[in-house]
Short mmCIF file of C-alpha atoms in Angstrom, two decimals:
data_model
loop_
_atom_site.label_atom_id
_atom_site.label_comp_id
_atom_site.label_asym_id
_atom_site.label_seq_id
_atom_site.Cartn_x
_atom_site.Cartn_y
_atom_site.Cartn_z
CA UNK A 1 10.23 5.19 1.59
CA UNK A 2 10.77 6.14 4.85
CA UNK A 3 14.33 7.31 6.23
CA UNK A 4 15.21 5.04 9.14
CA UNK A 5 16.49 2.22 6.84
CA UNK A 6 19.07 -0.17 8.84
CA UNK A 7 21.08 -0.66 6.32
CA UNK A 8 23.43 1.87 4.52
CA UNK A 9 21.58 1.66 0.68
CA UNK A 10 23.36 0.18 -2.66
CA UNK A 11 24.06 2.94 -4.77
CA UNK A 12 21.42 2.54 -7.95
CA UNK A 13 23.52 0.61 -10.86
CA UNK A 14 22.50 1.98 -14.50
CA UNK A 15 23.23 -0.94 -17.60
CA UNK A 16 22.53 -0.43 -20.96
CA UNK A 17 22.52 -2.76 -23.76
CA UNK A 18 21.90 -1.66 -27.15
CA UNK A 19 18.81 -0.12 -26.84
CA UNK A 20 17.92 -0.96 -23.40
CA UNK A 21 18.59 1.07 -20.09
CA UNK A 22 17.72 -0.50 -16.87
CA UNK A 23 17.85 0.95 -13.61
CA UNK A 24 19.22 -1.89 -10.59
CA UNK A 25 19.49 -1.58 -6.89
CA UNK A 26 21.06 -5.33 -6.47
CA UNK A 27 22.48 -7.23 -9.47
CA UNK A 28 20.15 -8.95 -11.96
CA UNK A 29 17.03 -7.36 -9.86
CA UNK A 30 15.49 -4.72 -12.40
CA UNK A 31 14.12 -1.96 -10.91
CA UNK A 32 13.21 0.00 -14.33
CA UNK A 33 13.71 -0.24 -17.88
CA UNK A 34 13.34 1.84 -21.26
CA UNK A 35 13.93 1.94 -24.71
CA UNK A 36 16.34 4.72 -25.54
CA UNK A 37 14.43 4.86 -28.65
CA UNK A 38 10.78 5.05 -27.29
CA UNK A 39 11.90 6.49 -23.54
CA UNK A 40 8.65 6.85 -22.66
CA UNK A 41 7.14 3.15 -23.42
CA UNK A 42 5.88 1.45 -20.77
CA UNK A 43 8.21 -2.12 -20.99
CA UNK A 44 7.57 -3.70 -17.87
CA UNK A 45 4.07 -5.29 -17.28
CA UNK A 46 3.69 -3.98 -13.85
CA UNK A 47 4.00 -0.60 -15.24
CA UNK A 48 1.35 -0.88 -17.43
CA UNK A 49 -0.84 -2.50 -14.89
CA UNK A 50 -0.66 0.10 -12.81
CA UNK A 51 -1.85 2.76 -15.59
CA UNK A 52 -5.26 1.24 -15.66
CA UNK A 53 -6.07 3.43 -13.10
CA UNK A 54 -7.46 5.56 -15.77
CA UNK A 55 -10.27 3.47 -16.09
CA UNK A 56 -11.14 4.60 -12.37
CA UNK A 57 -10.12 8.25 -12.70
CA UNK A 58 -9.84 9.16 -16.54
CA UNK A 59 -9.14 12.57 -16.57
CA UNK A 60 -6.74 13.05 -13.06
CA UNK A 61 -6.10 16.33 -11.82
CA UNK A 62 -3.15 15.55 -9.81
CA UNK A 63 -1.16 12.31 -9.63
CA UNK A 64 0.85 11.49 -6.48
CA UNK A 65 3.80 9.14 -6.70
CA UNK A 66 5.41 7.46 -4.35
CA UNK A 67 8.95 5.96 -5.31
CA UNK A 68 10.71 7.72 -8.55
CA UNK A 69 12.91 4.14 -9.89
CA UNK A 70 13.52 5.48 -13.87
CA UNK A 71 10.15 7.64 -14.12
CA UNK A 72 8.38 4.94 -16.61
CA UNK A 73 4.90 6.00 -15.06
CA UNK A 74 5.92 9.71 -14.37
CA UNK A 75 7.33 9.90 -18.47
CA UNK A 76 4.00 8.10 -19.66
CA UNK A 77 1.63 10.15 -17.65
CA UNK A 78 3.43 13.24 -18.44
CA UNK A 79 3.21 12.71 -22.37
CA UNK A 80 -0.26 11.07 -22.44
CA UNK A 81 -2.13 12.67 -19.61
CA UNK A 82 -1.41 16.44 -20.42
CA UNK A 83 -3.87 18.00 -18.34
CA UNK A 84 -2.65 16.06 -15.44
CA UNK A 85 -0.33 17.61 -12.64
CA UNK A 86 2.11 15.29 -11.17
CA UNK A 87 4.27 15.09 -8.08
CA UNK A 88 6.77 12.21 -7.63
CA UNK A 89 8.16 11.53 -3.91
CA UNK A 90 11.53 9.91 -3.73
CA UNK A 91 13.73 9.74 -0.36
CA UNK A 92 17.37 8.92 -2.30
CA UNK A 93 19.19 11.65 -3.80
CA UNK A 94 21.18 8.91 -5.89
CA UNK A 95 17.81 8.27 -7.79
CA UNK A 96 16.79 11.48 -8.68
CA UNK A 97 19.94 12.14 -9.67
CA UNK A 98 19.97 9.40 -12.58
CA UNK A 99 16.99 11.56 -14.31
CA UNK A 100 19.05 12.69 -16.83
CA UNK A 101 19.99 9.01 -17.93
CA UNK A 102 16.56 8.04 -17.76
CA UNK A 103 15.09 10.89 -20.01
CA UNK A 104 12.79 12.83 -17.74
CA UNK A 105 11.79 15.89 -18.44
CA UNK A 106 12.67 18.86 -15.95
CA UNK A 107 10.05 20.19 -13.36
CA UNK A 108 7.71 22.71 -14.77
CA UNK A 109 4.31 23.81 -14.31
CA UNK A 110 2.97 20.13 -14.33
CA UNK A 111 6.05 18.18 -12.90
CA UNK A 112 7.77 18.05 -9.44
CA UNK A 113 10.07 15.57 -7.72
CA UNK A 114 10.43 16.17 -4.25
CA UNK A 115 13.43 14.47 -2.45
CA UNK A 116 11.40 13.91 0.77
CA UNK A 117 9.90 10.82 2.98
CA UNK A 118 6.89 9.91 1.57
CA UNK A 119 5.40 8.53 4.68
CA UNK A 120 5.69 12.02 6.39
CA UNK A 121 4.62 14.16 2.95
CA UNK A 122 1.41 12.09 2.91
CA UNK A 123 0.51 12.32 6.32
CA UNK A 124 0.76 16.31 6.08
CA UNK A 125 -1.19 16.49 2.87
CA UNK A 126 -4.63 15.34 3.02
CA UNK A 127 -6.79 16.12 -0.21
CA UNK A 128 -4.23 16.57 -2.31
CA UNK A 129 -4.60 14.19 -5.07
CA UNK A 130 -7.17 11.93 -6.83
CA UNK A 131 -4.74 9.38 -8.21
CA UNK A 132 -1.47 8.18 -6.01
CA UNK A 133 0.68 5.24 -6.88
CA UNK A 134 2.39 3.46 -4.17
CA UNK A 135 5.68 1.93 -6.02
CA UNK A 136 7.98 2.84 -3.09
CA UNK A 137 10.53 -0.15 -3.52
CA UNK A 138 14.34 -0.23 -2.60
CA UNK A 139 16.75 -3.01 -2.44
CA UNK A 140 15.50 -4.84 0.00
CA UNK A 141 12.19 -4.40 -0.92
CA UNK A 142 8.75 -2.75 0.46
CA UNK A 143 9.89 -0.30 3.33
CA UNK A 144 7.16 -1.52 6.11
CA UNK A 145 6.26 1.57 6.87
CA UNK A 146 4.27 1.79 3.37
CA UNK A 147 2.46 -1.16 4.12
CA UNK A 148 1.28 0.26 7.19
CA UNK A 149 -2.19 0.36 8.23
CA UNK A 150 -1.33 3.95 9.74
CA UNK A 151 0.35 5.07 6.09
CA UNK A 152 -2.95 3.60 4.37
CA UNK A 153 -4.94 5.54 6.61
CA UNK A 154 -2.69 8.63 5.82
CA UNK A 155 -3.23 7.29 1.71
CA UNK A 156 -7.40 7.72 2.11
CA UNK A 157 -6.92 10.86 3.67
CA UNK A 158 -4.73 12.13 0.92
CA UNK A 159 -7.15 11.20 -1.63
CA UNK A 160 -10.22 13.38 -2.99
CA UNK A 161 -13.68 12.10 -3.00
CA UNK A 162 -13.86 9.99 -5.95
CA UNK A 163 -10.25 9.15 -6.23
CA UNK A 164 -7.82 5.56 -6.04
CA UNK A 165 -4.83 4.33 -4.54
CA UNK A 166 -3.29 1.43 -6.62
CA UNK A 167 -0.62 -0.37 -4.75
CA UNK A 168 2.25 -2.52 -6.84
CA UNK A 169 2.70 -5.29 -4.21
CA UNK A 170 4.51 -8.67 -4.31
CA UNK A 171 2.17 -11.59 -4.05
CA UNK A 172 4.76 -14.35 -2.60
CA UNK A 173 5.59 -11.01 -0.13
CA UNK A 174 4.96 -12.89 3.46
CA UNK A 175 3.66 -9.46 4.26
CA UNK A 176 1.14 -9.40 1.62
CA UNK A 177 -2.46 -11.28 3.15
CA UNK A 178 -1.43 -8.57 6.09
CA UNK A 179 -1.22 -5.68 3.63
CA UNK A 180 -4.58 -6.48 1.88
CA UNK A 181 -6.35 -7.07 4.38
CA UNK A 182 -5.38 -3.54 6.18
CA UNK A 183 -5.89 -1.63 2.76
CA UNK A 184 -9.70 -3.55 2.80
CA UNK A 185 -10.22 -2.15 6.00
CA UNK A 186 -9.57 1.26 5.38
CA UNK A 187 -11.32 1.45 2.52
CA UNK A 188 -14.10 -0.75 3.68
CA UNK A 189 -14.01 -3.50 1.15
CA UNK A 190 -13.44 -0.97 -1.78
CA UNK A 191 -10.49 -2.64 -3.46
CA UNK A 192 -10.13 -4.97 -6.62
CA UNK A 193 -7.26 -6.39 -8.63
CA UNK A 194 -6.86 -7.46 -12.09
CA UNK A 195 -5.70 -11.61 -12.11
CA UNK A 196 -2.60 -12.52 -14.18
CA UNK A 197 -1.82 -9.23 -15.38
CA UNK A 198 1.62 -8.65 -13.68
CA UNK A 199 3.26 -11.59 -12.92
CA UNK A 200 4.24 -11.53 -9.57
CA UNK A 201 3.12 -8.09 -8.74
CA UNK A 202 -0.01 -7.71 -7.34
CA UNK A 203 -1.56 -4.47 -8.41
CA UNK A 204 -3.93 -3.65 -5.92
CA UNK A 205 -6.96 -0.83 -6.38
CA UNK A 206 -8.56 0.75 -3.41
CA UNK A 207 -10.92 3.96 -4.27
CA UNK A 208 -12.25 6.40 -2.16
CA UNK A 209 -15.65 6.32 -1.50
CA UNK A 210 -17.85 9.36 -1.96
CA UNK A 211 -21.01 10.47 -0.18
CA UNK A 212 -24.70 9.17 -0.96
CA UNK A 213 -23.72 8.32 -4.58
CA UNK A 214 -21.46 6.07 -5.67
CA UNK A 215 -18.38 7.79 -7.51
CA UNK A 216 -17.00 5.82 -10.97
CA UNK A 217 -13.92 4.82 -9.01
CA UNK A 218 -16.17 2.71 -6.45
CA UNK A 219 -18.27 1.11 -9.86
CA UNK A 220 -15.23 0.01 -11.76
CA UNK A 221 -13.97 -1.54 -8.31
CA UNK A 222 -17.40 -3.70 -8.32
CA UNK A 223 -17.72 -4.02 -11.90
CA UNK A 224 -14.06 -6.16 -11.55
CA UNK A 225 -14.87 -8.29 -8.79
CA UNK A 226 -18.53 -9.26 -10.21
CA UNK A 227 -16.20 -10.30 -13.23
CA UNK A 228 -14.32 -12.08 -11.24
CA UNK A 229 -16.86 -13.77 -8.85
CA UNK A 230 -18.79 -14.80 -12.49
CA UNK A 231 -15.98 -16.48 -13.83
CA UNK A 232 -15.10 -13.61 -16.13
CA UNK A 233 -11.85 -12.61 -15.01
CA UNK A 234 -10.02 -13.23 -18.05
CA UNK A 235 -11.72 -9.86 -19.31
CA UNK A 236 -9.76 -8.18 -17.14
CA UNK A 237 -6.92 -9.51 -18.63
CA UNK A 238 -7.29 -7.38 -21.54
CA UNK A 239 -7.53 -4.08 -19.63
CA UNK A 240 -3.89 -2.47 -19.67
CA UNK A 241 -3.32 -3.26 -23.31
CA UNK A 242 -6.31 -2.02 -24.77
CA UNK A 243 -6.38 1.18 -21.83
CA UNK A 244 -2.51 2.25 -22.87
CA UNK A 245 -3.65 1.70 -26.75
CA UNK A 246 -6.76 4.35 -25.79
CA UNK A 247 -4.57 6.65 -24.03
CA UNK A 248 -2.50 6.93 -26.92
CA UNK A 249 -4.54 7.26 -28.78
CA UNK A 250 -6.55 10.08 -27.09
CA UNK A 251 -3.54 11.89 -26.77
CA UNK A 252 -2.53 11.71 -30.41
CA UNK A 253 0.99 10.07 -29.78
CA UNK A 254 2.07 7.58 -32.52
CA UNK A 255 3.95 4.79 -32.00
CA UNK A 256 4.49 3.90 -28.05
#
């Protein structure tokens, strides 16, 4: 998020009930949520939309993450993509602060969260990553910079050959037709999302193309939309659940 916000921010509210932690930046608006029990299950739906971009880049390198919230992506990828390096980007001190409450484990070898702007990391680190997830929210919602077409432009550059950005926008955001259509651009039509999947969050997938051959980021993205232009969209559907039940599985983790 970027760091000329007009307003002063909420400081983050942590609740817990039972065996429930949630992570707030205005009342009754749920940022993030675990099970103290299971901390790193993906509860949400948007969070486990958002994983399927394993199906575009199954065995990541390095995962870039913009926007920290409770670390339910950062604690899933961590446990069930070992051979995965990940940096997480957060702006508020507050946040990053709360990763004790939330579970997450400390930086190592394969884990880093940077207290920086995300907008400015990006732009001076091109080829850095093959996955990065945009998730970037505060309280009063998408900064605009991150829905910039000059930040999505900064996003492809970041990106190896072969990689994806997946976005977790709003789709009643007045800003989103605007945002789409910018992230088509610079990607030149290579973006896809999964119908239904998310509620109100719109979990967009935009992949790098790759010269002369087609990568298998760029054939999942047309694979989904020929579902969806045949009518077959409801296949789709079924992607998170059965990709997080094949990730743990790969990864030899019981329960989750």
């Amino acid at each position: 998020m970027p760091e000329n916000r007009s307003t002063t921010p909420q400081a983050p509210q942590v609740h817990t009930c039972g065996d429930r932690r949630r992570l707030e930046f205005q009342p009754g608006m749920i940022q993030s949520e675990m099970l103290l029990s299971r901390p790193d299950h993906l509860l949400l739906r948007y969070a486990r939309a958002m994983m399927c971009f394993t199906l575009f880049v199954p065995r990541p390198r390095h995962i870039l993450m913009v926007g920290l919230g409770g670390g339910s992506l950062l604690k899933f990828c961590h446990r069930h993509l070992p051979d995965a390096r990940i940096t997480v980007l957060e702006l508020r001190a507050d946040v990053i602060a709360l990763r004790e409450q939330f579970i997450l484990p400390p930086d190592d070898a394969r884990l880093r969260i940077i207290e920086t702007d995300a907008v400015s990391y990006i732009r001076q680190h091109p080829g850095c990553a093959d996955v990065l997830l945009l998730d970037g929210y505060d309280e009063t919602g998408l900064p605009p910079a991150l829905g910039s077409a000059r930040f999505y432009a900064d996003c492809l550059r970041s990106l190896l050959p072969g990689g994806v950005l997946v976005a977790n926008l709003f789709s009643y955001d007045e800003h989103y037709p605007a945002m789409l259509a910018r992230l088509m651009l610079t990607f030149r039509g290579a973006v896809c999302h999964f119908d239904d999947i998310a509620g109100n969050n719109r979990i967009i997938f935009a992949a790098k193309p790759q010269q002369h051959v087609p990568g298998r980021a760029m054939r999942v993205v047309r694979l989904v939309r020929w579902r969806q232009a045949c009518g077959l969209a409801f296949l789709n559907r079924l992607l998170p659940a059965w990709q997080l039940w094949r990730l743990r599985r790969q990864s030899g983790a019981d329960g989750g």
